[in-house]
Short mmCIF file of C-alpha atoms in Angstrom, two decimals:
data_model
loop_
_atom_site.label_atom_id
_atom_site.label_comp_id
_atom_site.label_asym_id
_atom_site.label_seq_id
_atom_site.Cartn_x
_atom_site.Cartn_y
_atom_site.Cartn_z
CA MET A 1 10.18 -25.74 23.07
CA ILE A 2 9.78 -22.09 22.00
CA LYS A 3 6.18 -21.00 21.60
CA ALA A 4 4.90 -17.91 19.82
CA LYS A 5 2.98 -15.46 22.02
CA ASN A 6 0.92 -14.48 18.97
CA LYS A 7 -0.06 -17.30 16.63
CA THR A 8 1.36 -16.10 13.33
CA GLY A 9 0.65 -17.27 9.79
CA LEU A 10 3.07 -16.99 6.88
CA VAL A 11 2.55 -17.50 3.19
CA PHE A 12 5.44 -17.61 0.70
CA PHE A 13 5.18 -17.04 -3.02
CA PRO A 14 8.47 -16.31 -4.85
CA ALA A 15 6.80 -16.24 -8.32
CA PHE A 16 9.27 -18.41 -10.22
CA ASP A 17 7.68 -17.59 -13.58
CA TRP A 18 7.58 -13.79 -13.32
CA ALA A 19 10.42 -11.28 -13.56
CA ILE A 20 10.93 -8.07 -15.47
CA ASP A 21 14.24 -9.61 -16.58
CA SER A 22 16.75 -12.06 -15.10
CA THR A 23 19.04 -9.39 -13.62
CA HIS A 24 16.34 -6.94 -12.48
CA PRO A 25 16.25 -6.15 -8.72
CA GLU A 26 12.62 -7.39 -8.62
CA ARG A 27 13.19 -11.12 -9.16
CA GLU A 28 12.49 -14.44 -7.47
CA GLU A 29 15.70 -14.49 -5.40
CA ARG A 30 14.17 -11.73 -3.27
CA LEU A 31 12.18 -14.41 -1.46
CA LEU A 32 14.31 -17.50 -1.99
CA TYR A 33 17.05 -16.26 0.35
CA THR A 34 14.41 -15.40 2.95
CA GLN A 35 12.84 -18.87 2.68
CA ASP A 36 16.28 -20.44 3.17
CA GLN A 37 16.88 -18.32 6.27
CA VAL A 38 13.48 -19.16 7.76
CA PHE A 39 14.06 -22.89 7.21
CA GLU A 40 17.69 -22.85 8.41
CA GLU A 41 16.84 -20.96 11.61
CA GLY A 42 13.95 -23.32 12.32
CA ILE A 43 11.39 -20.53 12.51
CA LEU A 44 8.66 -22.75 11.09
CA ASP A 45 9.43 -25.30 13.82
CA ILE A 46 8.34 -22.81 16.49
CA GLU A 47 4.98 -23.72 17.95
CA GLY A 48 2.44 -21.12 16.85
CA ILE A 49 4.14 -20.12 13.58
CA VAL A 50 2.29 -21.80 10.74
CA GLU A 51 2.60 -21.77 6.96
CA TYR A 52 -0.35 -21.26 4.63
CA LYS A 53 -0.48 -22.28 0.98
CA ALA A 54 -0.55 -19.73 -1.81
CA LYS A 55 -3.94 -19.21 -3.47
CA LEU A 56 -5.30 -17.54 -6.62
CA ALA A 57 -7.32 -14.34 -6.41
CA LYS A 58 -10.53 -14.34 -8.43
CA GLU A 59 -11.23 -11.92 -11.26
CA GLU A 60 -13.97 -10.25 -9.21
CA ASP A 61 -11.40 -9.51 -6.46
CA ILE A 62 -9.39 -7.53 -9.00
CA LYS A 63 -12.43 -5.78 -10.48
CA ARG A 64 -13.56 -4.68 -7.03
CA VAL A 65 -10.47 -2.45 -6.93
CA HIS A 66 -9.19 -1.92 -10.47
CA PHE A 67 -10.18 -0.96 -13.95
CA CYS A 68 -7.76 -3.07 -16.05
CA TYR A 69 -7.49 -2.21 -19.73
CA PRO A 70 -8.47 -3.97 -21.87
CA ASN A 71 -9.18 -6.70 -19.25
CA VAL A 72 -7.74 -8.34 -16.15
CA LYS A 73 -5.88 -11.06 -18.07
CA SER A 74 -4.05 -8.52 -20.19
CA VAL A 75 -2.66 -6.77 -17.09
CA ALA A 76 -2.27 -9.52 -14.47
CA THR A 77 -0.42 -12.79 -15.03
CA GLU A 78 -1.13 -15.88 -12.96
CA SER A 79 1.74 -14.85 -10.67
CA HIS A 80 0.02 -11.53 -9.96
CA LEU A 81 -3.22 -13.34 -9.14
CA ILE A 82 -1.40 -15.72 -6.79
CA SER A 83 0.42 -12.84 -5.07
CA ALA A 84 -2.92 -11.08 -4.44
CA GLY A 85 -4.68 -14.35 -3.59
CA SER A 86 -2.03 -15.27 -1.06
CA ALA A 87 -2.48 -11.92 0.70
CA ILE A 88 -6.23 -12.61 0.74
CA GLU A 89 -5.60 -16.09 2.20
CA ILE A 90 -3.52 -14.73 5.08
CA GLY A 91 -6.05 -11.92 5.67
CA ARG A 92 -8.92 -14.40 5.84
CA ALA A 93 -7.00 -16.52 8.34
CA VAL A 94 -6.58 -13.49 10.61
CA LEU A 95 -10.25 -12.51 10.43
CA LYS A 96 -11.42 -16.09 10.95
CA LYS A 97 -9.23 -16.02 14.10
CA GLU A 98 -7.19 -19.02 12.99
CA ILE A 99 -4.15 -16.84 13.67
CA LYS A 100 -3.50 -13.58 15.53
CA LYS A 101 -1.07 -12.10 12.98
CA GLY A 102 -0.30 -12.77 9.33
CA PHE A 103 2.60 -11.99 6.98
CA ALA A 104 2.27 -12.43 3.21
CA LEU A 105 5.80 -12.82 1.84
CA VAL A 106 4.86 -12.60 -1.80
CA ARG A 107 5.82 -11.04 -5.09
CA PRO A 108 5.10 -9.36 -7.49
CA PRO A 109 4.50 -6.29 -5.29
CA GLY A 110 1.61 -3.87 -5.76
CA HIS A 111 1.64 -0.48 -4.04
CA HIS A 112 2.39 1.59 -7.17
CA SER A 113 -0.65 0.20 -9.00
CA MET A 114 -3.52 2.71 -9.12
CA ARG A 115 -7.26 2.28 -9.62
CA VAL A 116 -6.83 2.47 -13.40
CA THR A 117 -4.10 0.14 -14.64
CA TYR A 118 -2.81 -0.30 -18.17
CA GLY A 119 0.32 -2.23 -17.26
CA CYS A 120 3.41 -2.21 -15.03
CA ARG A 121 4.67 0.83 -13.17
CA GLY A 122 7.19 0.73 -10.33
CA PHE A 123 7.31 -3.08 -10.72
CA CYS A 124 3.56 -3.24 -9.91
CA ASN A 125 0.61 -4.34 -12.08
CA ILE A 126 -2.19 -4.79 -9.53
CA ASN A 127 -2.41 -3.56 -5.94
CA ILE A 128 -2.31 -6.65 -3.75
CA GLU A 129 -2.99 -4.85 -0.44
CA ALA A 130 -6.06 -3.05 -1.77
CA ILE A 131 -7.36 -6.26 -3.36
CA MET A 132 -6.95 -8.05 -0.02
CA ILE A 133 -8.59 -5.23 1.95
CA GLU A 134 -11.64 -5.01 -0.31
CA HIS A 135 -12.07 -8.80 -0.27
CA LEU A 136 -12.03 -8.72 3.55
CA ARG A 137 -14.51 -5.85 3.61
CA LYS A 138 -16.79 -7.79 1.27
CA HIS A 139 -16.74 -11.02 3.26
CA PHE A 140 -16.20 -9.88 6.87
CA ASN A 141 -17.56 -7.14 9.10
CA ILE A 142 -14.69 -4.72 8.48
CA LYS A 143 -15.20 -1.00 7.94
CA LYS A 144 -12.32 1.19 9.14
CA VAL A 145 -8.90 0.13 7.85
CA ALA A 146 -5.51 1.76 8.40
CA ILE A 147 -2.69 1.12 5.94
CA VAL A 148 0.81 2.08 7.08
CA ASP A 149 3.17 1.90 4.11
CA THR A 150 6.79 1.65 5.24
CA ASP A 151 8.29 1.01 1.80
CA CYS A 152 11.06 3.48 0.92
CA HIS A 153 9.11 4.57 -2.18
CA HIS A 154 5.87 6.50 -1.78
CA GLY A 155 2.85 4.19 -2.15
CA ASP A 156 1.25 6.35 -4.82
CA GLY A 157 -0.97 3.54 -6.12
CA THR A 158 -2.51 2.78 -2.73
CA GLN A 159 -2.91 6.50 -2.12
CA ASP A 160 -4.75 6.86 -5.44
CA ILE A 161 -7.12 3.96 -4.73
CA TYR A 162 -8.08 5.29 -1.28
CA TRP A 163 -7.82 9.03 -2.06
CA ASN A 164 -11.59 9.51 -1.73
CA ASP A 165 -12.32 6.84 0.90
CA LYS A 166 -13.16 8.33 4.29
CA ASP A 167 -13.08 4.91 6.02
CA THR A 168 -9.49 4.16 4.99
CA LEU A 169 -6.52 5.88 6.62
CA PHE A 170 -3.41 5.74 4.44
CA ILE A 171 -0.11 6.71 6.09
CA SER A 172 3.06 6.52 4.00
CA LEU A 173 6.59 6.82 5.42
CA HIS A 174 9.03 7.11 2.54
CA GLN A 175 12.17 8.75 1.25
CA ASP A 176 11.44 12.33 0.18
CA GLY A 177 9.90 12.28 -3.31
CA ARG A 178 12.30 15.02 -4.45
CA THR A 179 15.06 12.42 -4.26
CA LEU A 180 13.38 9.14 -5.29
CA TYR A 181 10.76 7.52 -7.56
CA PRO A 182 7.83 8.14 -7.95
CA GLY A 183 8.40 11.80 -7.07
CA SER A 184 5.25 12.14 -4.97
CA GLY A 185 4.07 11.77 -1.38
CA PHE A 186 4.37 15.34 -0.15
CA GLN A 187 2.59 16.65 2.92
CA ASP A 188 0.10 18.74 0.96
CA GLU A 189 -1.37 15.53 -0.50
CA LEU A 190 -4.23 15.19 2.00
CA GLY A 191 -6.82 13.05 0.21
CA GLY A 192 -9.97 13.90 -1.75
CA ILE A 193 -12.35 16.60 -0.53
CA ASN A 194 -14.66 14.05 1.19
CA ALA A 195 -11.70 12.36 2.91
CA ILE A 196 -9.33 15.21 3.83
CA GLY A 197 -6.64 14.07 6.26
CA LYS A 198 -7.23 10.37 5.62
CA THR A 199 -4.06 10.51 3.51
CA ILE A 200 -1.01 11.34 5.63
CA ASN A 201 2.40 11.51 3.95
CA ILE A 202 5.63 11.55 5.95
CA PRO A 203 8.49 12.17 3.48
CA LEU A 204 11.74 11.45 5.32
CA PRO A 205 15.15 12.84 4.34
CA PRO A 206 17.80 10.55 2.80
CA GLY A 207 20.01 9.07 5.50
CA THR A 208 17.19 8.46 7.99
CA SER A 209 18.22 5.59 10.28
CA ASP A 210 16.60 3.48 13.01
CA GLU A 211 16.34 6.44 15.39
CA GLY A 212 14.40 8.56 12.87
CA TYR A 213 12.04 5.82 11.74
CA LEU A 214 11.16 4.72 15.27
CA PHE A 215 10.70 8.34 16.39
CA THR A 216 8.28 8.84 13.49
CA ILE A 217 6.26 5.77 14.44
CA GLU A 218 6.08 6.72 18.12
CA GLU A 219 5.54 10.47 17.76
CA ALA A 220 3.35 10.69 14.64
CA VAL A 221 1.97 7.39 13.37
CA LEU A 222 0.78 5.84 16.65
CA PRO A 223 -1.10 8.94 17.91
CA ILE A 224 -2.94 9.18 14.57
CA LEU A 225 -3.79 5.47 14.60
CA GLN A 226 -5.04 5.66 18.18
CA ASP A 227 -7.32 8.55 17.26
CA PHE A 228 -8.60 6.86 14.07
CA LYS A 229 -9.36 3.56 15.88
CA PRO A 230 -9.18 1.18 12.89
CA ASP A 231 -10.77 -2.26 12.82
CA LEU A 232 -7.67 -3.54 11.04
CA ILE A 233 -4.06 -2.33 10.64
CA ILE A 234 -2.18 -3.33 7.49
CA ASN A 235 1.57 -2.84 7.12
CA SER A 236 2.65 -2.41 3.52
CA ALA A 237 6.03 -3.82 4.52
CA GLY A 238 8.60 -2.63 2.02
CA GLN A 239 12.18 -3.35 3.06
CA ASP A 240 14.09 -1.06 0.72
CA ASN A 241 14.81 1.42 3.53
CA HIS A 242 17.71 -0.87 4.46
CA TYR A 243 21.20 0.61 4.55
CA THR A 244 22.43 -1.89 1.93
CA ASP A 245 19.56 -1.45 -0.55
CA PRO A 246 20.98 -0.71 -4.03
CA ILE A 247 18.25 1.68 -5.24
CA THR A 248 17.49 3.85 -2.19
CA ASN A 249 19.37 6.12 0.24
CA MET A 250 18.21 5.23 3.74
CA CYS A 251 19.96 3.69 6.77
CA PHE A 252 17.43 1.35 8.41
CA SER A 253 18.49 -2.01 9.88
CA ALA A 254 16.92 -5.42 10.55
CA GLN A 255 16.68 -4.56 14.27
CA GLY A 256 14.97 -1.31 13.33
CA TYR A 257 12.41 -3.13 11.19
CA ALA A 258 11.66 -5.59 13.98
CA LYS A 259 11.21 -2.78 16.53
CA LEU A 260 9.00 -0.84 14.08
CA THR A 261 6.81 -3.93 13.67
CA SER A 262 6.57 -4.34 17.44
CA LEU A 263 5.52 -0.67 17.87
CA LEU A 264 3.11 -0.63 14.94
CA ASN A 265 1.56 -3.98 15.96
CA PRO A 266 -0.09 -4.65 12.57
CA ASP A 267 -2.69 -7.36 12.13
CA ILE A 268 -1.37 -8.17 8.66
CA ALA A 269 1.88 -7.37 6.88
CA VAL A 270 2.30 -7.66 3.12
CA LEU A 271 5.75 -7.60 1.56
CA GLU A 272 6.47 -4.79 -0.91
CA GLY A 273 9.92 -3.67 -2.07
CA GLY A 274 13.40 -4.57 -0.85
CA TYR A 275 16.28 -5.31 -3.21
CA SER A 276 19.29 -6.13 -1.05
CA ILE A 277 18.63 -9.78 -1.70
CA GLU A 278 21.38 -11.40 0.40
CA GLY A 279 22.54 -8.63 2.75
CA ALA A 280 19.16 -7.50 4.09
CA LEU A 281 16.00 -9.42 3.23
CA PRO A 282 16.70 -12.70 5.07
CA TYR A 283 17.50 -10.82 8.28
CA VAL A 284 14.77 -8.19 7.99
CA ASN A 285 12.07 -10.78 7.30
CA ALA A 286 13.26 -13.02 10.14
CA GLY A 287 13.10 -10.04 12.50
CA ILE A 288 9.59 -9.07 11.34
CA ILE A 289 8.30 -12.64 11.72
CA LEU A 290 9.69 -12.98 15.25
CA SER A 291 8.34 -9.55 16.19
CA MET A 292 4.85 -10.39 14.91
CA ALA A 293 4.96 -13.66 16.84
CA GLY A 294 5.91 -11.79 20.03
CA LEU A 295 9.29 -13.49 20.28
CA ASP A 296 12.81 -12.24 21.04
CA TYR A 297 14.44 -10.77 17.94
CA SER A 298 17.47 -9.16 19.63
CA TYR A 299 19.96 -11.58 18.07
CA VAL A 300 18.83 -10.90 14.47
CA LYS A 301 21.61 -8.83 12.88
CA GLU A 302 23.10 -8.49 9.42
CA PRO A 303 26.79 -9.56 9.06
CA SER A 304 27.67 -6.02 7.91
CA TYR A 305 25.75 -4.16 10.65
CA ASN A 306 27.61 -1.27 12.30
CA ALA A 307 25.41 1.14 14.22
CA LYS A 308 27.90 4.02 14.15
CA SER A 309 28.38 3.89 10.40
CA ILE A 310 24.64 4.29 9.65
CA ARG A 311 23.75 6.81 12.35
CA GLN A 312 21.77 9.78 11.03
CA SER A 313 22.98 13.36 11.46
CA GLU A 314 21.54 15.90 13.89
CA GLU A 315 20.32 17.97 10.93
CA THR A 316 18.44 14.95 9.59
CA PHE A 317 16.80 14.44 12.98
CA LYS A 318 15.72 18.10 13.09
CA GLN A 319 14.04 17.69 9.69
CA ILE A 320 12.26 14.52 10.85
CA LYS A 321 10.87 16.24 13.96
CA LYS A 322 9.54 19.09 11.81
CA ILE A 323 7.90 16.67 9.35
CA CYS A 324 6.26 14.67 12.15
CA LYS A 325 4.91 17.85 13.74
CA GLN A 326 3.36 18.86 10.41
CA ALA A 327 1.74 15.42 10.00
CA LEU A 328 0.10 15.74 13.43
CA THR A 329 -1.07 19.28 12.64
CA ILE A 330 -2.73 18.06 9.42
CA TRP A 331 -4.50 15.29 11.32
CA GLU A 332 -5.68 17.61 14.10
CA LYS A 333 -7.00 20.23 11.66
CA LYS A 334 -8.45 17.91 9.02
CA GLU A 335 -12.10 18.76 9.73
CA SER A 336 -11.59 22.52 9.52
CA ILE A 337 -9.50 22.12 6.34
CA GLN A 338 -12.24 19.96 4.83
CA ASP A 339 -15.02 22.40 5.75
CA GLU A 340 -13.13 25.28 4.16
CA LEU A 341 -12.40 23.36 0.95
CA LYS A 342 -16.02 22.17 0.56
CA LYS A 343 -17.57 25.64 0.65
CA GLY A 344 -19.66 26.31 -2.44
CA LYS A 345 -18.48 23.19 -4.29
CA GLU A 346 -20.67 20.52 -5.85
CA PHE A 347 -17.86 18.73 -7.71
CA THR A 348 -14.07 18.78 -7.68
CA VAL A 349 -11.77 17.95 -10.60
CA ARG A 350 -8.32 16.35 -10.33
CA GLU A 351 -5.91 16.10 -13.28
CA LYS A 352 -3.23 13.41 -13.29
CA HIS A 353 -0.35 12.48 -15.57
CA ILE A 354 0.83 8.91 -14.99
CA ASN A 355 3.99 7.30 -16.34
CA TYR A 356 4.16 3.49 -16.62
CA ASP A 357 7.94 3.43 -16.45
CA THR A 358 8.31 -0.31 -17.18
CA ASP A 359 5.88 -0.51 -20.09
CA GLY A 360 6.51 2.89 -21.67
CA ILE A 361 2.88 4.05 -21.35
CA TYR A 362 1.88 7.65 -20.63
CA GLU A 363 -1.64 8.12 -19.29
CA ARG A 364 -3.68 11.27 -18.74
CA GLN A 365 -6.62 11.31 -16.34
CA THR A 366 -9.37 13.70 -15.34
CA GLU A 367 -11.24 12.69 -12.19
CA THR A 368 -14.55 14.37 -11.29
CA LEU A 369 -15.73 13.77 -7.71
CA LYS A 370 -19.14 14.55 -6.18
CA VAL A 371 -18.74 16.61 -3.02
CA CYS A 372 -20.89 14.76 -0.49
CA LYS A 373 -21.53 14.99 3.26
CA ASP A 374 -23.20 11.56 3.45
CA CYS A 375 -20.68 9.23 1.76
CA SER A 376 -17.23 9.03 0.18
CA GLY A 377 -18.69 10.40 -3.06
CA THR A 378 -19.17 8.92 -6.50
CA PHE A 379 -16.57 9.84 -9.12
CA LYS A 380 -15.78 9.36 -12.78
CA ILE A 381 -12.37 9.09 -14.40
CA GLU A 382 -11.75 10.04 -18.02
CA THR A 383 -8.56 8.21 -18.93
CA ALA A 384 -6.57 8.35 -22.17
CA ILE A 385 -3.45 6.86 -23.74
CA GLU A 386 -3.19 9.42 -26.49
CA ASP A 387 -0.34 7.92 -28.54
CA ARG A 388 -2.36 4.68 -28.79
CA GLY A 389 -5.69 6.37 -29.51
CA VAL A 390 -7.31 4.90 -26.39
CA LYS A 391 -9.92 6.82 -24.39
CA ASN A 392 -12.03 5.25 -21.63
CA LEU A 393 -14.51 6.34 -18.98
CA LEU A 394 -14.66 4.73 -15.53
CA ILE A 395 -17.60 5.47 -13.21
CA HIS A 396 -17.13 4.43 -9.58
CA ILE A 397 -19.80 3.97 -6.90
CA PRO A 398 -18.19 3.61 -3.45
CA ARG A 399 -19.09 1.02 -0.81
CA ASP A 400 -20.91 3.58 1.33
CA ALA A 401 -22.69 5.37 -1.54
CA CYS A 402 -25.72 7.46 -0.64
CA PRO A 403 -28.85 7.45 -2.90
CA LYS A 404 -27.93 10.83 -4.42
CA CYS A 405 -24.46 9.67 -5.47
CA ILE A 406 -25.88 6.46 -6.96
CA GLU A 407 -28.32 8.54 -8.98
CA ILE A 408 -25.52 10.80 -10.27
CA ALA A 409 -23.39 7.81 -11.26
CA LYS A 410 -26.24 6.27 -13.25
CA GLU A 411 -26.87 9.58 -14.97
CA TRP A 412 -23.18 9.80 -15.94
CA GLN A 413 -23.44 6.33 -17.43
CA GLU A 414 -26.65 7.10 -19.37
CA LYS A 415 -25.32 10.38 -20.77
CA ALA A 416 -21.74 9.26 -21.48
CA PRO A 417 -20.66 10.77 -24.82
CA ASN A 418 -19.67 8.43 -27.64
CA ILE A 419 -16.08 9.73 -27.67
CA PHE A 420 -15.06 6.87 -25.33
CA ASP A 421 -13.93 3.45 -26.51
CA ASN A 422 -15.35 1.89 -23.34
CA VAL A 423 -17.54 2.98 -20.45
CA TYR A 424 -16.96 0.96 -17.28
CA PHE A 425 -19.32 0.99 -14.30
CA GLN A 426 -17.69 -0.04 -11.00
CA ASP A 427 -20.34 -0.49 -8.32
CA VAL A 428 -18.27 -1.95 -5.48
CA SER A 429 -21.28 -3.23 -3.51
CA LYS A 430 -22.32 -5.48 -6.45
CA ILE A 431 -18.93 -7.05 -7.23
#
């Protein structure tokens, strides 16, 4: 009998009752074909690969991460809560040492959902990875977390949530934002002034194949992770880099994904995008599962796979090497960059314009952050949907807040002008 080297837990949640529409790429068949493949290949019969049941996230899990307007129920359906809750369930199993590795194969996805959420953008309403991470931090002795987002689209929501968090390293490998939604994820996006360099973006050129992705992991991602020394590594495991994906322009294969997983060695993987429902997802997910379990994945190949036809060009490889070198330079110089940016500043202000492409909402934000040497810094977000006459204020106190930042946050709350419809106070340590 085959036995997994790493005891690996899986949780499936196809979300039968949630879809943007019946023909949309983000629909339940994304996981149904994968489930069929897993059952047909007997993967769940392997000793040491176990299935966990889907669970509901609690409202406090969502509020620990998000400000949902007007409330959680208006933004997140039961399917969203089960997707997030299932990620939490697999994360808890890892930290309770029931399993060595865990893979949440769930939808709806979440990495485009930011701290403030009014609805659906990029197929995402709530950020399931962030909700899982903050639950684990609340209930287990976890401080430093690294998130490696390998979805083809930049994880702008996860980046936004952890922009000011010095204990969270966010690395995103994605197709260059000049060529793909959401049009962000450039290398000058370094994180907030108290967390410079804890956001690392690696925008890869269209046509990047296995060689380029694996080079990036080995030459850029792994050295940064080794230096950061996280307590936990999370893979935001989008699969829309595949050469057959209908909405992207990359050339990654199932073998490439499995090798990437083996190199990255994440504690937990959470499914994100991937829209080649029959031609890619069953094979990619099977490869990832076997890789996490420490088993041979060499025979996992798509019927259409042809290495020569998807090979990247020499020019593409030159660009990738340059991008990886820049990522390492940013990491190595992050302290000096931070010191220079902090000079003479008490607060910083960040303006954002956010488009909820699915729901037709246009949001404007002004974020004011306290420059602080002792913690991640308290901040407030003035957020408005002008065509709907909505204006709200969110005040955030981070997990590691120092007494001075707590005092500033309370003062912001006490002196909040009456121009806001709502004033929300998000003290993470008390949720």
